């Protein structure tokens, strides 16, 4: 055998995990706990050795920075009036948990009960709650709904703002009650978000789950290792081809290859490997190794409509960010006390409400901020202002992720198709009108709120829809592109044990498996998915089976 052949074929691990993001870090921790197995964790990004991965406000510097972010963009979106928007994805160990808003949010019990009703046994709220609690280390300790002693630290934020307290009081006036804990299965109400921080420092999945176990001799992490394609032998995935340290390499998996690369990269890797919609693969000259029409389809995301109001007689971050004195004080406050604006999550106050009383549960989420700007990456406005960003929690619009080249290094087309349904357009209008009611409540009157975006002169429904398309952007929650479902669902990609339909030796474990998006921020659900997946993987290994639900003649 030549040296080149040995380099391409010489390595064997039990599990090969693609992606050291949120799910990958959990999987690496849990699977390598068995000293009898060897685990290889591949991450296409780098290490988290940059200060802004750890100071909470660092998301402002990480998103859009090629050191931390893959800097993807959507295709031009008709629902956004032809705009293509930035689509941040973490390019570092910890993945998006290293650059996200740190908000700990599970969603609603009804989300998971719906997954079960779609034909996914084991995924009801009652059944997934123990997996949320397993890894949790909640500041209030163990309770009916929270865990203690786990890796995933959950704390209260270390600051408050007068204008946000006023918004909370105004929300109560229009029927959105105060709520202290959004994570009990019913999140309707208004309160400060709980965050994944430890005493004012970001807790990423890498910091919580991966770093503490990197000493294990049976776990190997390789950064800047780009997965190129899966290796198949018949109907079984047996390994992976990837590029690392300037060389093309292959690794074989004795048990499984696990895709944990996220809702964009996981379906893209399947497609370039010949697994996906046959017509799409044929279009780009890729041999169809396994026809699965749902790969890359069913993309769902939360679109946030960023309404902005000027306010008067109350401090906001806008004016402080333009003051040298306040900049120095904020830095000193953080260094000395780990408090103040440098500990800020992108959104501090949250609210969950119904756009229409006919909804059984809250279908809107507010992320309220004591600041405003025209676009992410641009300076804050110089006038005092508040942003009441509101999103439709359960959009009916469905988009896709599709390859545009057989070259696996070429990013796929991302088309969320925001506001493409009549229901989503109606909810967008209702959301803006509800925001106006909150801002007109007595609790806000002393601050004389003045609508800056979209503007009080925009009144007709059709004009509000267009305005929403002008000011809305992603809230960074793409899911669903390898949806979980029974074999009878022609668009399902994985079964309820997250095994790819029709293939052996491969699973998908990340946000892409969600059949429908959760009613809130999506990072905590991915932790839960990985916890549950790790247990299923170990169970299947004990039973000697990692095969999916394939009909086999007896």
Tab-separated table of N, CA and C in Angstrom, residues 318-461:
chain	number	residue	atom	x	y	z
A	318	UNK	N	-27.634	53.689	24.032
A	318	UNK	CA	-27.241	54.491	22.867
A	318	UNK	C	-26.297	55.625	23.244
A	319	UNK	N	-26.754	56.479	24.176
A	319	UNK	CA	-25.933	57.648	24.493
A	319	UNK	C	-24.684	57.255	25.280
A	320	UNK	N	-24.772	56.197	26.077
A	320	UNK	CA	-23.596	55.774	26.839
A	320	UNK	C	-22.513	55.204	25.927
A	321	UNK	N	-22.928	54.540	24.847
A	321	UNK	CA	-21.950	53.966	23.918
A	321	UNK	C	-21.165	55.034	23.179
A	322	UNK	N	-21.682	56.261	23.142
A	322	UNK	CA	-20.988	57.352	22.448
A	322	UNK	C	-20.262	58.283	23.419
A	323	UNK	N	-20.213	57.908	24.696
A	323	UNK	CA	-19.560	58.736	25.709
A	323	UNK	C	-18.277	58.062	26.166
A	324	UNK	N	-17.162	58.760	26.092
A	324	UNK	CA	-15.889	58.210	26.533
A	324	UNK	C	-15.939	57.868	28.014
A	325	UNK	N	-16.555	58.737	28.827
A	325	UNK	CA	-16.648	58.467	30.258
A	325	UNK	C	-17.387	57.156	30.509
A	326	UNK	N	-18.553	56.989	29.843
A	326	UNK	CA	-19.346	55.798	30.092
A	326	UNK	C	-18.656	54.542	29.550
A	327	UNK	N	-17.925	54.676	28.455
A	327	UNK	CA	-17.172	53.528	27.956
A	327	UNK	C	-16.138	53.077	28.985
A	328	UNK	N	-15.413	54.034	29.555
A	328	UNK	CA	-14.409	53.703	30.558
A	328	UNK	C	-15.058	53.090	31.794
A	329	UNK	N	-16.178	53.665	32.219
A	329	UNK	CA	-16.861	53.151	33.396
A	329	UNK	C	-17.387	51.735	33.150
A	330	UNK	N	-17.949	51.487	31.970
A	330	UNK	CA	-18.471	50.158	31.675
A	330	UNK	C	-17.354	49.121	31.701
A	331	UNK	N	-16.190	49.474	31.145
A	331	UNK	CA	-15.061	48.549	31.180
A	331	UNK	C	-14.583	48.297	32.594
A	332	UNK	N	-14.488	49.365	33.398
A	332	UNK	CA	-14.034	49.238	34.777
A	332	UNK	C	-15.030	48.428	35.604
A	333	UNK	N	-16.322	48.670	35.385
A	333	UNK	CA	-17.364	47.947	36.111
A	333	UNK	C	-17.282	46.448	35.818
A	334	UNK	N	-16.964	46.111	34.591
A	334	UNK	CA	-16.864	44.697	34.246
A	334	UNK	C	-15.623	44.069	34.868
A	335	UNK	N	-14.501	44.752	34.750
A	335	UNK	CA	-13.249	44.199	35.286
A	335	UNK	C	-13.344	44.001	36.794
A	336	UNK	N	-13.938	44.960	37.506
A	336	UNK	CA	-13.963	44.911	38.961
A	336	UNK	C	-15.076	44.032	39.515
A	337	UNK	N	-16.249	44.083	38.863
A	337	UNK	CA	-17.423	43.455	39.469
A	337	UNK	C	-18.113	42.425	38.571
A	338	UNK	N	-17.654	42.282	37.326
A	338	UNK	CA	-18.344	41.429	36.352
A	338	UNK	C	-19.822	41.797	36.251
A	339	UNK	N	-20.089	43.083	36.230
A	339	UNK	CA	-21.448	43.589	36.093
A	339	UNK	C	-21.482	44.680	35.035
A	340	UNK	N	-22.710	45.148	34.731
A	340	UNK	CA	-22.862	46.260	33.819
A	340	UNK	C	-23.095	45.823	32.388
A	341	UNK	N	-23.116	46.791	31.465
A	341	UNK	CA	-23.479	46.512	30.073
A	341	UNK	C	-22.599	45.484	29.362
A	342	UNK	N	-21.342	45.293	29.797
A	342	UNK	CA	-20.511	44.292	29.122
A	342	UNK	C	-20.975	42.866	29.417
A	343	UNK	N	-21.843	42.682	30.406
A	343	UNK	CA	-22.430	41.373	30.671
A	343	UNK	C	-23.731	41.170	29.900
A	344	UNK	N	-24.133	42.162	29.100
A	344	UNK	CA	-25.443	42.122	28.464
A	344	UNK	C	-25.557	41.033	27.411
A	345	UNK	N	-26.634	40.247	27.516
A	345	UNK	CA	-27.071	39.469	26.371
A	345	UNK	C	-27.630	40.450	25.341
A	346	UNK	N	-27.708	40.064	24.059
A	346	UNK	CA	-28.262	40.986	23.060
A	346	UNK	C	-29.650	41.499	23.440
A	347	UNK	N	-30.428	40.668	24.147
A	347	UNK	CA	-31.742	41.089	24.626
A	347	UNK	C	-31.833	40.745	26.105
A	348	UNK	N	-32.329	41.688	26.880
A	348	UNK	CA	-32.385	41.481	28.317
A	348	UNK	C	-33.790	41.101	28.780
A	349	UNK	N	-34.787	41.779	28.246
A	349	UNK	CA	-36.165	41.550	28.653
A	349	UNK	C	-36.894	40.757	27.582
A	350	UNK	N	-37.690	39.786	28.010
A	350	UNK	CA	-38.474	39.004	27.068
A	350	UNK	C	-39.947	39.091	27.375
A	351	UNK	N	-40.754	38.848	26.363
A	351	UNK	CA	-42.204	38.761	26.553
A	351	UNK	C	-42.761	37.760	25.557
A	352	UNK	N	-43.697	36.955	26.023
A	352	UNK	CA	-44.395	35.990	25.169
A	352	UNK	C	-45.876	36.316	25.239
A	353	UNK	N	-46.478	36.472	24.077
A	353	UNK	CA	-47.862	36.942	24.020
A	353	UNK	C	-48.578	36.315	22.839
A	354	UNK	N	-49.883	36.503	22.799
A	354	UNK	CA	-50.710	36.036	21.696
A	354	UNK	C	-51.016	37.202	20.772
A	355	UNK	N	-50.783	36.997	19.488
A	355	UNK	CA	-51.144	38.038	18.529
A	355	UNK	C	-52.651	38.116	18.344
A	356	UNK	N	-53.341	37.036	18.711
A	356	UNK	CA	-54.796	36.943	18.611
A	356	UNK	C	-55.262	36.012	19.728
A	357	UNK	N	-56.337	36.342	20.434
A	357	UNK	CA	-56.800	35.480	21.527
A	357	UNK	C	-57.144	34.069	21.089
A	358	UNK	N	-57.340	33.846	19.793
A	358	UNK	CA	-57.711	32.515	19.301
A	358	UNK	C	-56.576	31.506	19.453
A	359	UNK	N	-55.333	31.968	19.606
A	359	UNK	CA	-54.216	31.041	19.760
A	359	UNK	C	-54.260	30.385	21.134
A	360	UNK	N	-53.980	29.085	21.179
A	360	UNK	CA	-54.025	28.347	22.441
A	360	UNK	C	-52.887	28.746	23.369
A	361	UNK	N	-51.725	29.044	22.806
A	361	UNK	CA	-50.563	29.463	23.586
A	361	UNK	C	-49.926	30.668	22.907
A	362	UNK	N	-49.018	31.316	23.620
A	362	UNK	CA	-48.346	32.495	23.070
A	362	UNK	C	-47.674	32.160	21.744
A	363	UNK	N	-47.884	33.015	20.759
A	363	UNK	CA	-47.268	32.796	19.440
A	363	UNK	C	-46.327	33.923	19.041
A	364	UNK	N	-46.075	34.855	19.965
A	364	UNK	CA	-45.124	35.938	19.719
A	364	UNK	C	-44.064	35.939	20.818
A	365	UNK	N	-42.835	36.281	20.448
A	365	UNK	CA	-41.772	36.504	21.431
A	365	UNK	C	-41.154	37.870	21.195
A	366	UNK	N	-41.027	38.626	22.277
A	366	UNK	CA	-40.342	39.919	22.237
A	366	UNK	C	-38.941	39.776	22.816
A	367	UNK	N	-37.985	40.409	22.144
A	367	UNK	CA	-36.646	40.620	22.681
A	367	UNK	C	-36.494	42.137	22.789
A	368	UNK	N	-36.481	42.641	24.014
A	368	UNK	CA	-36.536	44.087	24.245
A	368	UNK	C	-35.164	44.557	24.711
A	369	UNK	N	-34.684	45.636	24.092
A	369	UNK	CA	-33.311	46.092	24.303
A	369	UNK	C	-33.293	47.599	24.564
A	370	UNK	N	-32.459	48.080	25.494
A	370	UNK	CA	-32.350	49.519	25.762
A	370	UNK	C	-31.362	50.191	24.802
A	371	UNK	N	-31.523	49.917	23.522
A	371	UNK	CA	-30.596	50.408	22.495
A	371	UNK	C	-31.279	50.334	21.144
A	372	UNK	N	-30.660	50.906	20.140
A	372	UNK	CA	-31.191	50.812	18.770
A	372	UNK	C	-30.073	51.071	17.781
A	373	UNK	N	-30.222	50.510	16.592
A	373	UNK	CA	-29.279	50.714	15.497
A	373	UNK	C	-29.996	50.379	14.203
A	374	UNK	N	-29.465	50.885	13.098
A	374	UNK	CA	-30.111	50.625	11.808
A	374	UNK	C	-29.899	49.184	11.372
A	375	UNK	N	-28.671	48.689	11.513
A	375	UNK	CA	-28.342	47.316	11.122
A	375	UNK	C	-27.271	46.777	12.050
A	376	UNK	N	-27.284	45.454	12.248
A	376	UNK	CA	-26.227	44.844	13.056
A	376	UNK	C	-24.870	45.139	12.421
A	377	UNK	N	-23.929	45.479	13.264
A	377	UNK	CA	-22.599	45.825	12.799
A	377	UNK	C	-22.391	47.308	12.624
A	378	UNK	N	-23.490	48.100	12.673
A	378	UNK	CA	-23.387	49.551	12.568
A	378	UNK	C	-23.462	50.172	13.952
A	379	UNK	N	-23.006	51.417	14.105
A	379	UNK	CA	-23.022	52.062	15.431
A	379	UNK	C	-24.450	52.243	15.950
A	380	UNK	N	-24.556	52.292	17.279
A	380	UNK	CA	-25.842	52.594	17.883
A	380	UNK	C	-26.247	54.020	17.542
A	381	UNK	N	-27.560	54.251	17.516
A	381	UNK	CA	-28.050	55.612	17.286
A	381	UNK	C	-27.567	56.549	18.396
A	382	UNK	N	-27.501	57.827	18.097
A	382	UNK	CA	-27.038	58.804	19.085
A	382	UNK	C	-28.167	59.314	19.972
A	383	UNK	N	-29.406	59.008	19.638
A	383	UNK	CA	-30.544	59.443	20.465
A	383	UNK	C	-30.982	58.287	21.365
A	384	UNK	N	-31.508	58.574	22.552
A	384	UNK	CA	-32.003	57.504	23.429
A	384	UNK	C	-33.153	56.756	22.760
A	385	UNK	N	-33.118	55.434	22.829
A	385	UNK	CA	-34.153	54.652	22.149
A	385	UNK	C	-34.231	53.258	22.737
A	386	UNK	N	-35.333	52.598	22.451
A	386	UNK	CA	-35.578	51.220	22.859
A	386	UNK	C	-35.989	50.431	21.627
A	387	UNK	N	-35.513	49.203	21.519
A	387	UNK	CA	-35.917	48.310	20.434
A	387	UNK	C	-36.807	47.214	21.021
A	388	UNK	N	-38.019	47.119	20.491
A	388	UNK	CA	-38.939	46.042	20.881
A	388	UNK	C	-39.044	45.106	19.679
A	389	UNK	N	-38.132	44.157	19.638
A	389	UNK	CA	-38.071	43.217	18.527
A	389	UNK	C	-39.065	42.096	18.781
A	390	UNK	N	-39.891	41.783	17.783
A	390	UNK	CA	-40.941	40.789	17.989
A	390	UNK	C	-40.923	39.781	16.849
A	391	UNK	N	-41.057	38.495	17.190
A	391	UNK	CA	-41.048	37.454	16.167
A	391	UNK	C	-42.253	36.538	16.318
A	392	UNK	N	-42.648	35.959	15.190
A	392	UNK	CA	-43.682	34.933	15.129
A	392	UNK	C	-43.035	33.613	15.536
A	393	UNK	N	-43.476	33.052	16.655
A	393	UNK	CA	-42.827	31.855	17.185
A	393	UNK	C	-43.043	30.617	16.333
A	394	UNK	N	-44.182	30.550	15.648
A	394	UNK	CA	-44.499	29.343	14.886
A	394	UNK	C	-44.844	29.707	13.440
A	395	UNK	N	-43.842	30.149	12.680
A	395	UNK	CA	-44.115	30.549	11.296
A	395	UNK	C	-44.566	29.364	10.451
A	396	UNK	N	-45.425	29.646	9.505
A	396	UNK	CA	-45.866	28.609	8.566
A	396	UNK	C	-45.067	28.640	7.273
A	397	UNK	N	-44.249	29.650	7.084
A	397	UNK	CA	-43.372	29.709	5.912
A	397	UNK	C	-42.305	28.620	6.021
A	398	UNK	N	-41.988	28.011	4.889
A	398	UNK	CA	-40.963	26.973	4.839
A	398	UNK	C	-39.989	27.277	3.711
A	399	UNK	N	-38.714	27.181	4.036
A	399	UNK	CA	-37.687	27.443	3.038
A	399	UNK	C	-36.832	26.220	2.786
A	400	UNK	N	-35.576	26.451	2.383
A	400	UNK	CA	-34.705	25.318	2.049
A	400	UNK	C	-33.242	25.711	2.120
A	401	UNK	N	-32.398	24.677	2.192
A	401	UNK	CA	-30.939	24.763	2.049
A	401	UNK	C	-30.574	23.814	0.931
A	402	UNK	N	-29.971	24.321	-0.157
A	402	UNK	CA	-29.669	23.482	-1.311
A	402	UNK	C	-28.269	23.780	-1.845
A	403	UNK	N	-27.549	22.717	-2.159
A	403	UNK	CA	-26.223	22.907	-2.729
A	403	UNK	C	-26.315	23.639	-4.065
A	404	UNK	N	-25.261	24.351	-4.411
A	404	UNK	CA	-25.201	25.063	-5.687
A	404	UNK	C	-23.985	24.643	-6.488
A	405	UNK	N	-23.249	23.638	-5.961
A	405	UNK	CA	-22.034	23.160	-6.622
A	405	UNK	C	-21.696	21.793	-6.055
A	406	UNK	N	-21.084	20.927	-6.854
A	406	UNK	CA	-20.607	19.657	-6.291
A	406	UNK	C	-19.413	19.834	-5.365
A	407	UNK	N	-18.803	21.005	-5.378
A	407	UNK	CA	-17.665	21.307	-4.519
A	407	UNK	C	-18.172	21.528	-3.090
A	408	UNK	N	-17.805	20.674	-2.137
A	408	UNK	CA	-18.332	20.808	-0.781
A	408	UNK	C	-17.871	22.060	-0.051
A	409	UNK	N	-16.872	22.765	-0.582
A	409	UNK	CA	-16.419	23.988	0.069
A	409	UNK	C	-17.227	25.212	-0.354
A	410	UNK	N	-18.098	25.053	-1.348
A	410	UNK	CA	-18.944	26.166	-1.792
A	410	UNK	C	-20.209	26.186	-0.930
A	411	UNK	N	-20.505	27.297	-0.247
A	411	UNK	CA	-21.681	27.335	0.626
A	411	UNK	C	-22.969	27.100	-0.156
A	412	UNK	N	-23.971	26.515	0.492
A	412	UNK	CA	-25.240	26.259	-0.183
A	412	UNK	C	-26.086	27.521	-0.287
A	413	UNK	N	-27.136	27.434	-1.073
A	413	UNK	CA	-28.134	28.501	-1.113
A	413	UNK	C	-29.037	28.352	0.098
A	414	UNK	N	-29.263	29.469	0.794
A	414	UNK	CA	-30.137	29.500	1.967
A	414	UNK	C	-31.331	30.379	1.641
A	415	UNK	N	-32.518	29.815	1.647
A	415	UNK	CA	-33.724	30.558	1.266
A	415	UNK	C	-34.814	30.299	2.312
A	416	UNK	N	-34.895	31.120	3.363
A	416	UNK	CA	-35.912	30.880	4.398
A	416	UNK	C	-37.345	31.138	3.942
A	417	UNK	N	-37.532	31.947	2.913
A	417	UNK	CA	-38.861	32.286	2.383
A	417	UNK	C	-39.738	32.930	3.460
A	418	UNK	N	-39.157	33.893	4.158
A	418	UNK	CA	-39.882	34.619	5.194
A	418	UNK	C	-41.155	35.258	4.642
A	419	UNK	N	-42.187	35.293	5.464
A	419	UNK	CA	-43.442	35.983	5.155
A	419	UNK	C	-44.050	35.518	3.829
A	420	UNK	N	-43.839	34.242	3.507
A	420	UNK	CA	-44.355	33.735	2.228
A	420	UNK	C	-45.770	33.179	2.343
A	421	UNK	N	-46.325	33.156	3.564
A	421	UNK	CA	-47.701	32.684	3.723
A	421	UNK	C	-48.585	33.819	4.233
A	422	UNK	N	-49.856	33.714	3.948
A	422	UNK	CA	-50.794	34.735	4.394
A	422	UNK	C	-50.841	34.799	5.921
A	423	UNK	N	-50.780	33.645	6.569
A	423	UNK	CA	-50.818	33.648	8.037
A	423	UNK	C	-49.629	34.395	8.625
A	424	UNK	N	-48.445	34.171	8.082
A	424	UNK	CA	-47.261	34.855	8.615
A	424	UNK	C	-47.348	36.364	8.390
A	425	UNK	N	-47.889	36.778	7.280
A	425	UNK	CA	-48.053	38.215	7.030
A	425	UNK	C	-49.083	38.813	7.996
A	426	UNK	N	-50.150	38.066	8.260
A	426	UNK	CA	-51.165	38.554	9.200
A	426	UNK	C	-50.587	38.682	10.607
A	427	UNK	N	-49.815	37.684	11.046
A	427	UNK	CA	-49.221	37.740	12.373
A	427	UNK	C	-48.230	38.896	12.470
A	428	UNK	N	-47.491	39.186	11.398
A	428	UNK	CA	-46.554	40.314	11.404
A	428	UNK	C	-47.292	41.626	11.651
A	429	UNK	N	-48.416	41.808	11.006
A	429	UNK	CA	-49.214	43.021	11.205
A	429	UNK	C	-49.730	43.078	12.638
A	430	UNK	N	-50.257	41.976	13.139
A	430	UNK	CA	-50.769	41.938	14.508
A	430	UNK	C	-49.665	42.230	15.516
A	431	UNK	N	-48.455	41.739	15.245
A	431	UNK	CA	-47.337	41.953	16.162
A	431	UNK	C	-46.980	43.431	16.258
A	432	UNK	N	-46.948	44.121	15.129
A	432	UNK	CA	-46.630	45.554	15.150
A	432	UNK	C	-47.717	46.322	15.883
A	433	UNK	N	-48.957	45.948	15.659
A	433	UNK	CA	-50.070	46.653	16.330
A	433	UNK	C	-50.051	46.397	17.838
A	434	UNK	N	-49.713	45.170	18.268
A	434	UNK	CA	-49.604	44.902	19.697
A	434	UNK	C	-48.466	45.713	20.310
A	435	UNK	N	-47.353	45.822	19.614
A	435	UNK	CA	-46.233	46.627	20.110
A	435	UNK	C	-46.672	48.067	20.315
A	436	UNK	N	-47.440	48.594	19.401
A	436	UNK	CA	-47.935	49.964	19.544
A	436	UNK	C	-48.835	50.107	20.771
A	437	UNK	N	-49.636	49.097	21.070
A	437	UNK	CA	-50.486	49.150	22.263
A	437	UNK	C	-49.630	49.171	23.530
A	438	UNK	N	-48.578	48.357	23.554
A	438	UNK	CA	-47.705	48.348	24.730
A	438	UNK	C	-47.049	49.712	24.912
A	439	UNK	N	-46.533	50.254	23.833
A	439	UNK	CA	-45.816	51.536	23.933
A	439	UNK	C	-46.749	52.701	24.245
A	440	UNK	N	-48.052	52.507	24.016
A	440	UNK	CA	-49.030	53.564	24.335
A	440	UNK	C	-49.615	53.421	25.729
A	441	UNK	N	-49.194	52.403	26.482
A	441	UNK	CA	-49.728	52.175	27.822
A	441	UNK	C	-49.232	53.255	28.788
A	442	UNK	N	-49.953	53.407	29.913
A	442	UNK	CA	-49.646	54.476	30.881
A	442	UNK	C	-48.218	54.373	31.418
A	443	UNK	N	-47.730	53.135	31.621
A	443	UNK	CA	-46.404	52.965	32.211
A	443	UNK	C	-45.294	53.561	31.355
A	444	UNK	N	-45.562	53.726	30.062
A	444	UNK	CA	-44.547	54.293	29.166
A	444	UNK	C	-44.718	55.790	28.953
A	445	UNK	N	-45.801	56.349	29.421
A	445	UNK	CA	-46.152	57.727	29.054
A	445	UNK	C	-45.085	58.735	29.466
A	446	UNK	N	-44.488	58.554	30.641
A	446	UNK	CA	-43.516	59.539	31.128
A	446	UNK	C	-42.268	59.608	30.256
A	447	UNK	N	-42.037	58.581	29.427
A	447	UNK	CA	-40.856	58.558	28.566
A	447	UNK	C	-41.160	59.019	27.142
A	448	UNK	N	-42.408	59.399	26.918
A	448	UNK	CA	-42.863	59.957	25.630
A	448	UNK	C	-42.348	59.161	24.425
A	449	UNK	N	-42.652	57.863	24.354
A	449	UNK	CA	-42.141	57.049	23.231
A	449	UNK	C	-42.627	57.577	21.885
A	450	UNK	N	-41.702	57.629	20.947
A	450	UNK	CA	-41.977	58.131	19.593
A	450	UNK	C	-41.520	57.066	18.590
A	451	UNK	N	-42.450	56.541	17.822
A	451	UNK	CA	-42.124	55.444	16.910
A	451	UNK	C	-41.188	55.908	15.804
A	452	UNK	N	-40.013	55.269	15.762
A	452	UNK	CA	-38.993	55.600	14.763
A	452	UNK	C	-38.997	54.600	13.614
A	453	UNK	N	-39.169	53.316	13.943
A	453	UNK	CA	-39.280	52.267	12.945
A	453	UNK	C	-40.445	51.349	13.331
A	454	UNK	N	-41.394	51.071	12.465
A	454	UNK	CA	-41.478	51.496	11.065
A	454	UNK	C	-41.954	52.934	10.871
A	455	UNK	N	-42.514	53.580	11.902
A	455	UNK	CA	-43.008	54.946	11.780
A	455	UNK	C	-44.520	54.980	11.949
A	456	UNK	N	-44.985	55.957	12.747
A	456	UNK	CA	-46.408	56.024	13.078
A	456	UNK	C	-47.289	56.284	11.877
A	457	UNK	N	-46.721	56.796	10.793
A	457	UNK	CA	-47.522	57.079	9.601
A	457	UNK	C	-47.855	55.809	8.810
A	458	UNK	N	-47.213	54.695	9.126
A	458	UNK	CA	-47.487	53.426	8.438
A	458	UNK	C	-48.649	52.754	9.157
A	459	UNK	N	-49.815	52.684	8.504
A	459	UNK	CA	-51.024	52.232	9.178
A	459	UNK	C	-51.746	51.089	8.475
A	460	UNK	N	-51.830	51.106	7.175
A	460	UNK	CA	-52.591	50.075	6.466
A	460	UNK	C	-51.878	48.726	6.564
A	461	UNK	N	-52.667	47.651	6.578
A	461	UNK	CA	-52.079	46.319	6.713
A	461	UNK	C	-51.020	46.050	5.654
